[in-house]
CSV table of C-alpha atoms in Angstrom, one decimal:
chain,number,residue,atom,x,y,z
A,107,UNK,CA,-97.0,-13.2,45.5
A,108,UNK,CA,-94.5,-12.6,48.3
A,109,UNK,CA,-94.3,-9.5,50.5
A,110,UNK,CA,-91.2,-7.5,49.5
A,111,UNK,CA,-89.7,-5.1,52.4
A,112,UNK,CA,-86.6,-3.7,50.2
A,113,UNK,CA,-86.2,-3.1,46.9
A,114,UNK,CA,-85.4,-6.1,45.0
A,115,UNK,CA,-81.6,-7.0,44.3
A,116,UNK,CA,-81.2,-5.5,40.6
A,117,UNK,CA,-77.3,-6.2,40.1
A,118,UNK,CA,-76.4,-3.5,38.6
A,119,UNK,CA,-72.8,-2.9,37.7
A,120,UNK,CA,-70.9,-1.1,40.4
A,121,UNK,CA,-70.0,2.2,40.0
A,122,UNK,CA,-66.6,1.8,41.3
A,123,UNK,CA,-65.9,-1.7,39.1
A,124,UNK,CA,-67.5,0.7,36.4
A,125,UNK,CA,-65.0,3.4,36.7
A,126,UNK,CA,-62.1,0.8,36.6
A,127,UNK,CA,-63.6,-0.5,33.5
A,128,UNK,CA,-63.3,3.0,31.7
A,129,UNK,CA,-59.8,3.6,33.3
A,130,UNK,CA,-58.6,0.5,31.5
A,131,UNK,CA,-60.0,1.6,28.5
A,132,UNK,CA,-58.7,5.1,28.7
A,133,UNK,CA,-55.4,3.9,29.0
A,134,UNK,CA,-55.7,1.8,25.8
A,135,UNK,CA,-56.9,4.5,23.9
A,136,UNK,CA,-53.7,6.8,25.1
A,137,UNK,CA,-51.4,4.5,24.5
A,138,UNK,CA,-52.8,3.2,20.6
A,139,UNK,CA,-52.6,7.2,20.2
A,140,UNK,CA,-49.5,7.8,21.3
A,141,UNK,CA,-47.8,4.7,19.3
A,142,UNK,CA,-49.7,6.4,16.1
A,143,UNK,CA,-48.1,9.4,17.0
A,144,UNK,CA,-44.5,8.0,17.4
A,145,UNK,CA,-45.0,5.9,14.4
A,146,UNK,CA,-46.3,9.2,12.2
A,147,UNK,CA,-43.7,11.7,13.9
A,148,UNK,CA,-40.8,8.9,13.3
A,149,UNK,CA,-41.9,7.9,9.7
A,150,UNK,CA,-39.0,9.0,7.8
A,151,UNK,CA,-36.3,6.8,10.2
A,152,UNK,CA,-35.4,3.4,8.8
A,153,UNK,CA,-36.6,1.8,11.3
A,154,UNK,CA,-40.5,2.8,10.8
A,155,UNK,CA,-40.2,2.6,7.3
A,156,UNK,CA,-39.1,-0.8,7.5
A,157,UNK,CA,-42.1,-1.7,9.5
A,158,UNK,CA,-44.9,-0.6,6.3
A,159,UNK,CA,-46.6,2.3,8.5
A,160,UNK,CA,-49.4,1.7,6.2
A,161,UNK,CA,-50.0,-1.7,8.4
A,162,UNK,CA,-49.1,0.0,11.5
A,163,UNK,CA,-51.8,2.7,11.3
A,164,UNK,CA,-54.3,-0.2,10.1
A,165,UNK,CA,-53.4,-2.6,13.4
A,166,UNK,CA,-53.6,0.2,15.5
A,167,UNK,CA,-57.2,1.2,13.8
A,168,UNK,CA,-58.1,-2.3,15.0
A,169,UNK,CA,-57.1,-2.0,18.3
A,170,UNK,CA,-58.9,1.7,18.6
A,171,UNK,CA,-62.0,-0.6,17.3
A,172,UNK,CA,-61.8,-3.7,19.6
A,173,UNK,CA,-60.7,-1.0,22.5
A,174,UNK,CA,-64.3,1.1,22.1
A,175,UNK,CA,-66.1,-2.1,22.8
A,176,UNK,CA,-65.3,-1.6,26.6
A,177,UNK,CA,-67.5,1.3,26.6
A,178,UNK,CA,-70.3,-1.0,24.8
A,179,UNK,CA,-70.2,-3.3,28.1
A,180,UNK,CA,-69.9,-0.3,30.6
A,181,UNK,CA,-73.9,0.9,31.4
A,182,UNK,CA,-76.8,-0.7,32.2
A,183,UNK,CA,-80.2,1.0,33.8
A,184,UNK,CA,-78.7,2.3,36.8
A,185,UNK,CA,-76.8,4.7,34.5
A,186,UNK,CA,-79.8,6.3,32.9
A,187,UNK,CA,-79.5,4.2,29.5
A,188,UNK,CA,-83.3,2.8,28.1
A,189,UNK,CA,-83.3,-0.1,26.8
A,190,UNK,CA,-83.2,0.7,23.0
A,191,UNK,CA,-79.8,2.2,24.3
A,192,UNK,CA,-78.8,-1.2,25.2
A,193,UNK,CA,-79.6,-2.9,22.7
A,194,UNK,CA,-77.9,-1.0,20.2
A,195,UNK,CA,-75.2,-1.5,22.7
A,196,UNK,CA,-75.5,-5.4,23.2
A,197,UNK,CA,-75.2,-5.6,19.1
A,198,UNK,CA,-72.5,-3.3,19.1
A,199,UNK,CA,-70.3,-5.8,21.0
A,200,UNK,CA,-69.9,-8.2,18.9
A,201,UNK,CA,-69.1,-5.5,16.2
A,202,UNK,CA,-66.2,-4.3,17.8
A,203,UNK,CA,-64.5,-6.8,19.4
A,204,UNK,CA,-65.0,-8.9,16.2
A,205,UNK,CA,-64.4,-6.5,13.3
A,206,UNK,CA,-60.9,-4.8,15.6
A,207,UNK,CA,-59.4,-8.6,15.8
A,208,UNK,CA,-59.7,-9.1,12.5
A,209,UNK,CA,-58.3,-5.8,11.5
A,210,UNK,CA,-55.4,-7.0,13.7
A,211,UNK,CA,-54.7,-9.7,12.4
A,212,UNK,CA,-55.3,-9.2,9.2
A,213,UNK,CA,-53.3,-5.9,8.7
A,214,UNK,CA,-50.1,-8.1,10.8
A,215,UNK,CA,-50.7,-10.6,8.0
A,216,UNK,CA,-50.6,-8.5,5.2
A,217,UNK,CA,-47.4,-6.9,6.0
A,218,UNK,CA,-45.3,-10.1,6.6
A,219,UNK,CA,-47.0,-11.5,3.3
A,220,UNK,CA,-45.4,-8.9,1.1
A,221,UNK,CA,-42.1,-9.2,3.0
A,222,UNK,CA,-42.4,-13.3,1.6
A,223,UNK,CA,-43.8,-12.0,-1.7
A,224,UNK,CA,-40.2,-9.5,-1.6
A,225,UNK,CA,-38.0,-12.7,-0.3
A,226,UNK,CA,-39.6,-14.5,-3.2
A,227,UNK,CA,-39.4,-12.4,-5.7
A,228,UNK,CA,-42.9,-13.3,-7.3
A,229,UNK,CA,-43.1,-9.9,-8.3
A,230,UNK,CA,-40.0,-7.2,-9.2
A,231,UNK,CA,-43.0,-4.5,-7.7
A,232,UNK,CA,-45.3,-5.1,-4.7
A,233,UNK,CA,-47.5,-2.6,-3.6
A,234,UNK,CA,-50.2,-2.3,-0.7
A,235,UNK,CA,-53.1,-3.6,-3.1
A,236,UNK,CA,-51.2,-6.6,-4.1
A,237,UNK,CA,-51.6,-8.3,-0.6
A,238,UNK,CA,-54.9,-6.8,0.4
A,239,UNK,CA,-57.1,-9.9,-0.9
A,240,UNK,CA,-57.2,-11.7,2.7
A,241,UNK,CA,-57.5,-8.7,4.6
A,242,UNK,CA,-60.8,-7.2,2.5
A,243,UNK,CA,-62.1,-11.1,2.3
A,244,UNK,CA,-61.7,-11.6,6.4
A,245,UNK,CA,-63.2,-8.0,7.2
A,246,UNK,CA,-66.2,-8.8,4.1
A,247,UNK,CA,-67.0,-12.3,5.5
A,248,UNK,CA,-67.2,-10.8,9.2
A,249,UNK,CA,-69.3,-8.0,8.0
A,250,UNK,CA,-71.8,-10.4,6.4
A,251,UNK,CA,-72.2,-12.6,9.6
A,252,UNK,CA,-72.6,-9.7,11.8
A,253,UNK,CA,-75.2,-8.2,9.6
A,254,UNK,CA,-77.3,-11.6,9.5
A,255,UNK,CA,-76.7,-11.8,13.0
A,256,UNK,CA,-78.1,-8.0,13.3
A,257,UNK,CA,-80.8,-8.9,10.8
A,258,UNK,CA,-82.4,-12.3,11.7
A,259,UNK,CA,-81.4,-12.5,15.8
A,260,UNK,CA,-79.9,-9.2,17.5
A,261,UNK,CA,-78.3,-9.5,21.1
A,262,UNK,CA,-80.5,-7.7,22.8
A,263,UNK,CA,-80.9,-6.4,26.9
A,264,UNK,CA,-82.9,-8.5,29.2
A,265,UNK,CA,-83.7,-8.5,32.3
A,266,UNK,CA,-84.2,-11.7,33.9
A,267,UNK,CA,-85.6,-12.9,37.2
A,268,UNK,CA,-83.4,-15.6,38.9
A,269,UNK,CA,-85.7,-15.6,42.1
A,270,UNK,CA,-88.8,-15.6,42.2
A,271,UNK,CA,-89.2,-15.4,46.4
A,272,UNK,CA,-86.8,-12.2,46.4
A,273,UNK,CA,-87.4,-11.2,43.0
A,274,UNK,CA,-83.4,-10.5,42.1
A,275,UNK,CA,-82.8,-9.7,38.7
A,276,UNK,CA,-79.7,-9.8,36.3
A,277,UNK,CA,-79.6,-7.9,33.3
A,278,UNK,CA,-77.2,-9.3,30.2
A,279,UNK,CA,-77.1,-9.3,26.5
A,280,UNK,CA,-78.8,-12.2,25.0
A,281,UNK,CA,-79.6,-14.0,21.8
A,282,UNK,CA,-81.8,-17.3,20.5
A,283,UNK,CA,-78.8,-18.1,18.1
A,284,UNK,CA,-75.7,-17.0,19.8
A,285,UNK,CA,-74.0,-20.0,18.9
A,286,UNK,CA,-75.3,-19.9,15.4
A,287,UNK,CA,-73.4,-16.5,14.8
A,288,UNK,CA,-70.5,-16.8,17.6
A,289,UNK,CA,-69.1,-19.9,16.4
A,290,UNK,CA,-68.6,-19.0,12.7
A,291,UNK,CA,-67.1,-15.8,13.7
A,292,UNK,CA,-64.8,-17.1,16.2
A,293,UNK,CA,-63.4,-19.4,13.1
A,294,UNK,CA,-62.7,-16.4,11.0
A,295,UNK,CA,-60.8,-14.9,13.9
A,296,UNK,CA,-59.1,-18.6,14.6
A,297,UNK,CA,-58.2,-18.4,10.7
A,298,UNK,CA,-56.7,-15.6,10.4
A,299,UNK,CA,-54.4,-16.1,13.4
A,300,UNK,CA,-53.5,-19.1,12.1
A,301,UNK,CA,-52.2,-17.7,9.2
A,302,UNK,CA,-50.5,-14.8,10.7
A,303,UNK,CA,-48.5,-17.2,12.4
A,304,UNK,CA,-47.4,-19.4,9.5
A,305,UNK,CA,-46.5,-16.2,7.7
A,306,UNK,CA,-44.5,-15.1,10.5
A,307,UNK,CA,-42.6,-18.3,10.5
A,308,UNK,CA,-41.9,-18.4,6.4
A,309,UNK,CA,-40.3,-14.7,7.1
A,310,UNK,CA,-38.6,-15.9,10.5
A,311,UNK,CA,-35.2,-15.5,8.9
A,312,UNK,CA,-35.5,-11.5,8.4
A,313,UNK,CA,-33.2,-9.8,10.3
A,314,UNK,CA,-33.8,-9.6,13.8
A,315,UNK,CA,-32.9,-5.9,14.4
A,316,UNK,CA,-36.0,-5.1,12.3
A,317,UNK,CA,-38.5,-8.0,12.6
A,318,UNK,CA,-41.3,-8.3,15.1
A,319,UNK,CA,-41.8,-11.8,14.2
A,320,UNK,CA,-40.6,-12.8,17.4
A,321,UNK,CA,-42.6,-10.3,18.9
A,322,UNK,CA,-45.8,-11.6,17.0
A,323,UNK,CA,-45.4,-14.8,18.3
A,324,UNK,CA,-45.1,-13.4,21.9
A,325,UNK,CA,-48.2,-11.6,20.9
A,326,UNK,CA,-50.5,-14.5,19.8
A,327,UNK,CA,-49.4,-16.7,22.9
A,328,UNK,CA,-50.1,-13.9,25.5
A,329,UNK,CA,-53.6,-13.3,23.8
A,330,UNK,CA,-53.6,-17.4,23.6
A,331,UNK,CA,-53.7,-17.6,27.3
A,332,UNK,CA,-55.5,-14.7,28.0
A,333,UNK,CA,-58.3,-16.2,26.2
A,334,UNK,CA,-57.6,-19.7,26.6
A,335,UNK,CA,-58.4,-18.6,30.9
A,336,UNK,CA,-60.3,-15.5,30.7
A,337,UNK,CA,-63.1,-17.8,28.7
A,338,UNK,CA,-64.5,-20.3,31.1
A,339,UNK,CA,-64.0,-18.0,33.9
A,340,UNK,CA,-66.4,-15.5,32.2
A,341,UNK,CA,-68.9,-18.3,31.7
A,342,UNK,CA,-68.6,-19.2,34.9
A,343,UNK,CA,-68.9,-15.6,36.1
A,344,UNK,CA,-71.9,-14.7,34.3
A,345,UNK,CA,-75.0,-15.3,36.4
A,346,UNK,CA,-72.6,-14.9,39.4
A,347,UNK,CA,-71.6,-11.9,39.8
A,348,UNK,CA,-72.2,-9.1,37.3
A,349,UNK,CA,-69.1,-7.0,38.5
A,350,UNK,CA,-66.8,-10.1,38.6
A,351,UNK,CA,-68.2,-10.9,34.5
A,352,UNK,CA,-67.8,-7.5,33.9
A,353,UNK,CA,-64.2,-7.5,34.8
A,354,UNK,CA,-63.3,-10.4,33.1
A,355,UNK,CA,-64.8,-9.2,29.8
A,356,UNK,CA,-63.0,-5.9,30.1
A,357,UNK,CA,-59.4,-7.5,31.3
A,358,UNK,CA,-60.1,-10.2,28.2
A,359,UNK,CA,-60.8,-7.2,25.7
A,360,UNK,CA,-58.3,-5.0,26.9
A,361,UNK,CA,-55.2,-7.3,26.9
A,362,UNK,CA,-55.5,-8.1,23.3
A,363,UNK,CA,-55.1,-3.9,21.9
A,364,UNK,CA,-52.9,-3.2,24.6
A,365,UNK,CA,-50.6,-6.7,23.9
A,366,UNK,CA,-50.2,-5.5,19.9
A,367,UNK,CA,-49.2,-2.4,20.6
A,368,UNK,CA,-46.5,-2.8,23.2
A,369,UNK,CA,-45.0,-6.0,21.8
A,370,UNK,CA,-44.7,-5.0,18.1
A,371,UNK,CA,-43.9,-1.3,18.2
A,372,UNK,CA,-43.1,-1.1,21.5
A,373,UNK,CA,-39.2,-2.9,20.6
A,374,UNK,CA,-39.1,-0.3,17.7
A,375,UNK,CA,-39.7,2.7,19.9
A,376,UNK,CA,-36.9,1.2,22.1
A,377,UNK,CA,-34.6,0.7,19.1
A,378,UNK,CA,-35.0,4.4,17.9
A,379,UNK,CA,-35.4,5.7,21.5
A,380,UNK,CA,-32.2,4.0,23.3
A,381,UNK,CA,-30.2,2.5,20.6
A,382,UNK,CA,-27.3,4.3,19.6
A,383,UNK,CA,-26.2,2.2,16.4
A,384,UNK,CA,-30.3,2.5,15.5
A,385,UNK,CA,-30.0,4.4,11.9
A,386,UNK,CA,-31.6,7.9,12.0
A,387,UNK,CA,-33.9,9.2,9.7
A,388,UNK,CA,-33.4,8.6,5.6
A,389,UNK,CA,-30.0,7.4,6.4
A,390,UNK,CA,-28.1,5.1,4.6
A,391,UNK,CA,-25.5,2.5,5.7
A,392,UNK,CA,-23.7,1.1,3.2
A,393,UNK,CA,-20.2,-0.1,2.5
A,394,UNK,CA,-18.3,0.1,-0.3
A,395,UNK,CA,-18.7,-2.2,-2.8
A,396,UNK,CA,-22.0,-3.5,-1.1
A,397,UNK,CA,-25.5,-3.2,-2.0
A,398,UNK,CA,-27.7,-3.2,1.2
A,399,UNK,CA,-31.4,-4.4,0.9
A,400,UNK,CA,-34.1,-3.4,3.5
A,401,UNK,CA,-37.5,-5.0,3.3
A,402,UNK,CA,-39.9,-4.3,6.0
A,403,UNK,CA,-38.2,-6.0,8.4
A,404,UNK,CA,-35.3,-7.3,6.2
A,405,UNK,CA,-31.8,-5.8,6.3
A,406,UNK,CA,-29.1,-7.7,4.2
A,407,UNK,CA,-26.1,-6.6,2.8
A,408,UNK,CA,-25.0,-8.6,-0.7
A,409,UNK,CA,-21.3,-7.9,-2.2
A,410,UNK,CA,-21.8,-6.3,-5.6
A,411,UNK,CA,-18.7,-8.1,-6.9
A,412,UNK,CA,-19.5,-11.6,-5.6
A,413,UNK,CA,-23.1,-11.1,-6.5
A,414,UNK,CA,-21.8,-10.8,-10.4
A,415,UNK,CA,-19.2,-13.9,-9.5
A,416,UNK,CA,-21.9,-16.1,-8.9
A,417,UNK,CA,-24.1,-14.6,-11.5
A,418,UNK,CA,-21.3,-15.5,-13.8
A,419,UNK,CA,-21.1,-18.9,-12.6
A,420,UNK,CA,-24.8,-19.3,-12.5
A,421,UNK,CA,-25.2,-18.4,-16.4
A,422,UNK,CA,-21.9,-20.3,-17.6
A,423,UNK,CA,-23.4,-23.7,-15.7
A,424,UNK,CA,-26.9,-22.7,-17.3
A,425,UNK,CA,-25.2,-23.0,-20.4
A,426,UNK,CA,-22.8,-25.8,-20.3
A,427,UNK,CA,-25.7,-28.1,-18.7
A,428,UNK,CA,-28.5,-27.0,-20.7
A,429,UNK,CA,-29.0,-29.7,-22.6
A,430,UNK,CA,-28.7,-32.5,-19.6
A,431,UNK,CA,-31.6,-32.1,-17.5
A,432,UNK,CA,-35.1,-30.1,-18.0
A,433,UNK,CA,-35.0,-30.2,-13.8
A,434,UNK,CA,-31.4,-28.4,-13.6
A,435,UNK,CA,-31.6,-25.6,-16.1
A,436,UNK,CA,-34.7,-24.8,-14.5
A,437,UNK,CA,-33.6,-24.6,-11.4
A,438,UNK,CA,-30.5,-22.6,-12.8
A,439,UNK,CA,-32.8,-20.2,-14.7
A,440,UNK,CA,-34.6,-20.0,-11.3
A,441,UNK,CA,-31.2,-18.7,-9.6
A,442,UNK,CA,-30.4,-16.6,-12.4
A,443,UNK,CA,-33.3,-14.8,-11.9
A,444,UNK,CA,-33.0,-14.0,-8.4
A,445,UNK,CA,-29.4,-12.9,-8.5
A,446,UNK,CA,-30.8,-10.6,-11.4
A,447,UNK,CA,-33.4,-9.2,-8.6
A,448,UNK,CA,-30.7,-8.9,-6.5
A,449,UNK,CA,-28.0,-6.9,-8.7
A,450,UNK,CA,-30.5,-4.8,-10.1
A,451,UNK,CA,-31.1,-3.1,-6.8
A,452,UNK,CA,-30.4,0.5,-6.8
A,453,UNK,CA,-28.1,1.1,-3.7
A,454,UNK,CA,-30.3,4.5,-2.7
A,455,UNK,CA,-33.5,3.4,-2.6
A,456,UNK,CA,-35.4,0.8,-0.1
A,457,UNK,CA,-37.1,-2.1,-1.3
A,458,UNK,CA,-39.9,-0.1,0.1
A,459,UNK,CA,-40.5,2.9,-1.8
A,460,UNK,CA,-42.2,5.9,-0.4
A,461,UNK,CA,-45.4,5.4,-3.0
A,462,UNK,CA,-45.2,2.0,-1.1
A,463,UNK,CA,-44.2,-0.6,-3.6
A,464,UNK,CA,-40.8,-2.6,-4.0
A,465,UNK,CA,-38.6,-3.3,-5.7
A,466,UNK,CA,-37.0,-0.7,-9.2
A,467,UNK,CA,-39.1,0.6,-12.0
């Protein structure tokens, strides 16, 4: 074999790259702990309480998940770490970055689907348990796949020679069947995103002072291109340079925890923060005569007496055209019904409540 004079190139990750990783990653962490905070110490303001903390705190649980995987991706053997240490590290990846996505999304989701269930009115109550069905199937499915994947074909650290005159080395996380387990999860993550989005579009017409749909579409199109960039040049990266793939990785990562938590409760800290017409905490706005509904996002203000004037006039057409068409006094029943929703309404209360359903006993 050939003579070596130096030690052969290992590529291990920088310490200084190494350090900027972590940096990132610390800031993350502060600022997911400080929004909790905010969101916790401001939960009694109208604001807050429109948002469903409940989905707040679980978001913000996903980006504290998703975040952790930069420290995953941060060591190799030049920090001390065997290579059982690695490999627990490698599989943990995958883990985090995965699981904390879908915990994103799927808490985002599940807070703009009971705003459409309240818009609705498919149910006079709707609690936190009535819309966690996609959010315990999305995190169940991933936690299957990631457990085959840990079962059957672990990423694991190897160290590879790429020259066999110098002998240089890289070390990286691999797997026989990364595609096998990669793709599948990356549809679960495409799914649920998907259907954040179309949810944020059937409750585009809540009041704007409240609703982050706006924001959640700035959201998914920031992580969009992030991703839609950061990708190929990571692939590209990979065998090149292992500070350069390192970076990318973390920037990727760390865009998508920091991106949810500016641009969904960063315009609600700014609201309670800097707005003076923002209503303080369990305050209620209300005019005379009015009956003002607030529903995670929703602020509307319905006239008790025209509300009855048009119930009236709902129920007399019911009646006169009852007999004409099956089609019409169903769809007059139908309005009947949701001006009954409406009226019904105590003017104290939220849709909201503090147990965290909707809607009056």
């Amino acid at each position: 074999g050939p003579i070596l004079l130096d030690e052969p190139e290992q590529n291990y990750l920088s310490s200084s790259v190494r350090i900027t990783g972590l940096v990132l990653m610390s800031v993350a962490l502060f600022l997911i702990t400080l929004s909790t905070v905010f969101v916790a110490w401001n939960s009694s303001h109208l604001v807050i309480r429109a948002s469903q903390p409940e989905f707040v705190y679980a978001s913000h649980f996903g980006a504290l998940v998703m975040t952790f995987s930069i420290f995953a991706i941060s060591f190799d053997e030049s920090y001390g770490w065997t290579k059982s240490m690695l490999d627990a590290a490698c599989m943990a990846t995958p883990w985090l970055v995965s699981l904390g996505y879908i915990i994103i999304y799927c808490a985002i989701f599940s807070k703009l689907w009971r705003i459409d269930q309240v818009l609705h009115f498919h149910h006079r109550k709707v609690k936190v348990r009535h819309v966690l069905g996609p959010f315990a199937f999305f995190v169940l499915a991933a936690v299957v796949l990631l457990s085959l994947w840990t079962a059957l074909d672990p990423f694991t650290w190897k160290r590879t020679v790429i020259d066999d005159d110098t002998l240089e080395s890289y070390g990286r996380c691999e797997s026989n069947n990364f595609l096998s387990f990669t793709i599948p999860l990356l549809v679960l993550m495409f799914v649920v995103t998907a259907l954040t989005c179309i949810m944020a579009h059937r409750t585009k017409e809540v009041d704007s002072a409240y609703s982050e749909t706006s924001w959640i579409f700035y959201t998914v199109a920031t992580q969009f291109q992030v991703l839609i960039v950061g990708i190929p040049i990571i692939v590209i990266l990979n065998q090149a340079s292992a500070d350069a793939s390192y970076l990318g990785r973390v920037l990727v990562i760390w865009t998508i925890p920091i991106s949810t938590v500016l641009l969904i409760v960063g315009p609600k800290a700014g609201t309670i923060l800097f707005s003076p017409k923002s209503p303080g905490r369990g305050s209620t706005d209300h005019e005379q005569g009015d009956v003002s509904v607030s529903v995670a996002g929703l602020s509307q203000d319905f006239n008790t007496s025209a509300v009855q004037s048009t119930r009236s006039t709902v129920i007399s057409k019911n009646e006169t055209l009852s007999g004409a068409t099956g089609k019409l006094s169903g769809s007059s029943t139908s309005t009947t019904e949701r001006i009954n929703g409406i009226s019904s309404i105590n003017e104290e209360t939220d849709m909201f409540d503090d147990n965290g359903s909707t809607g009056s006993d």
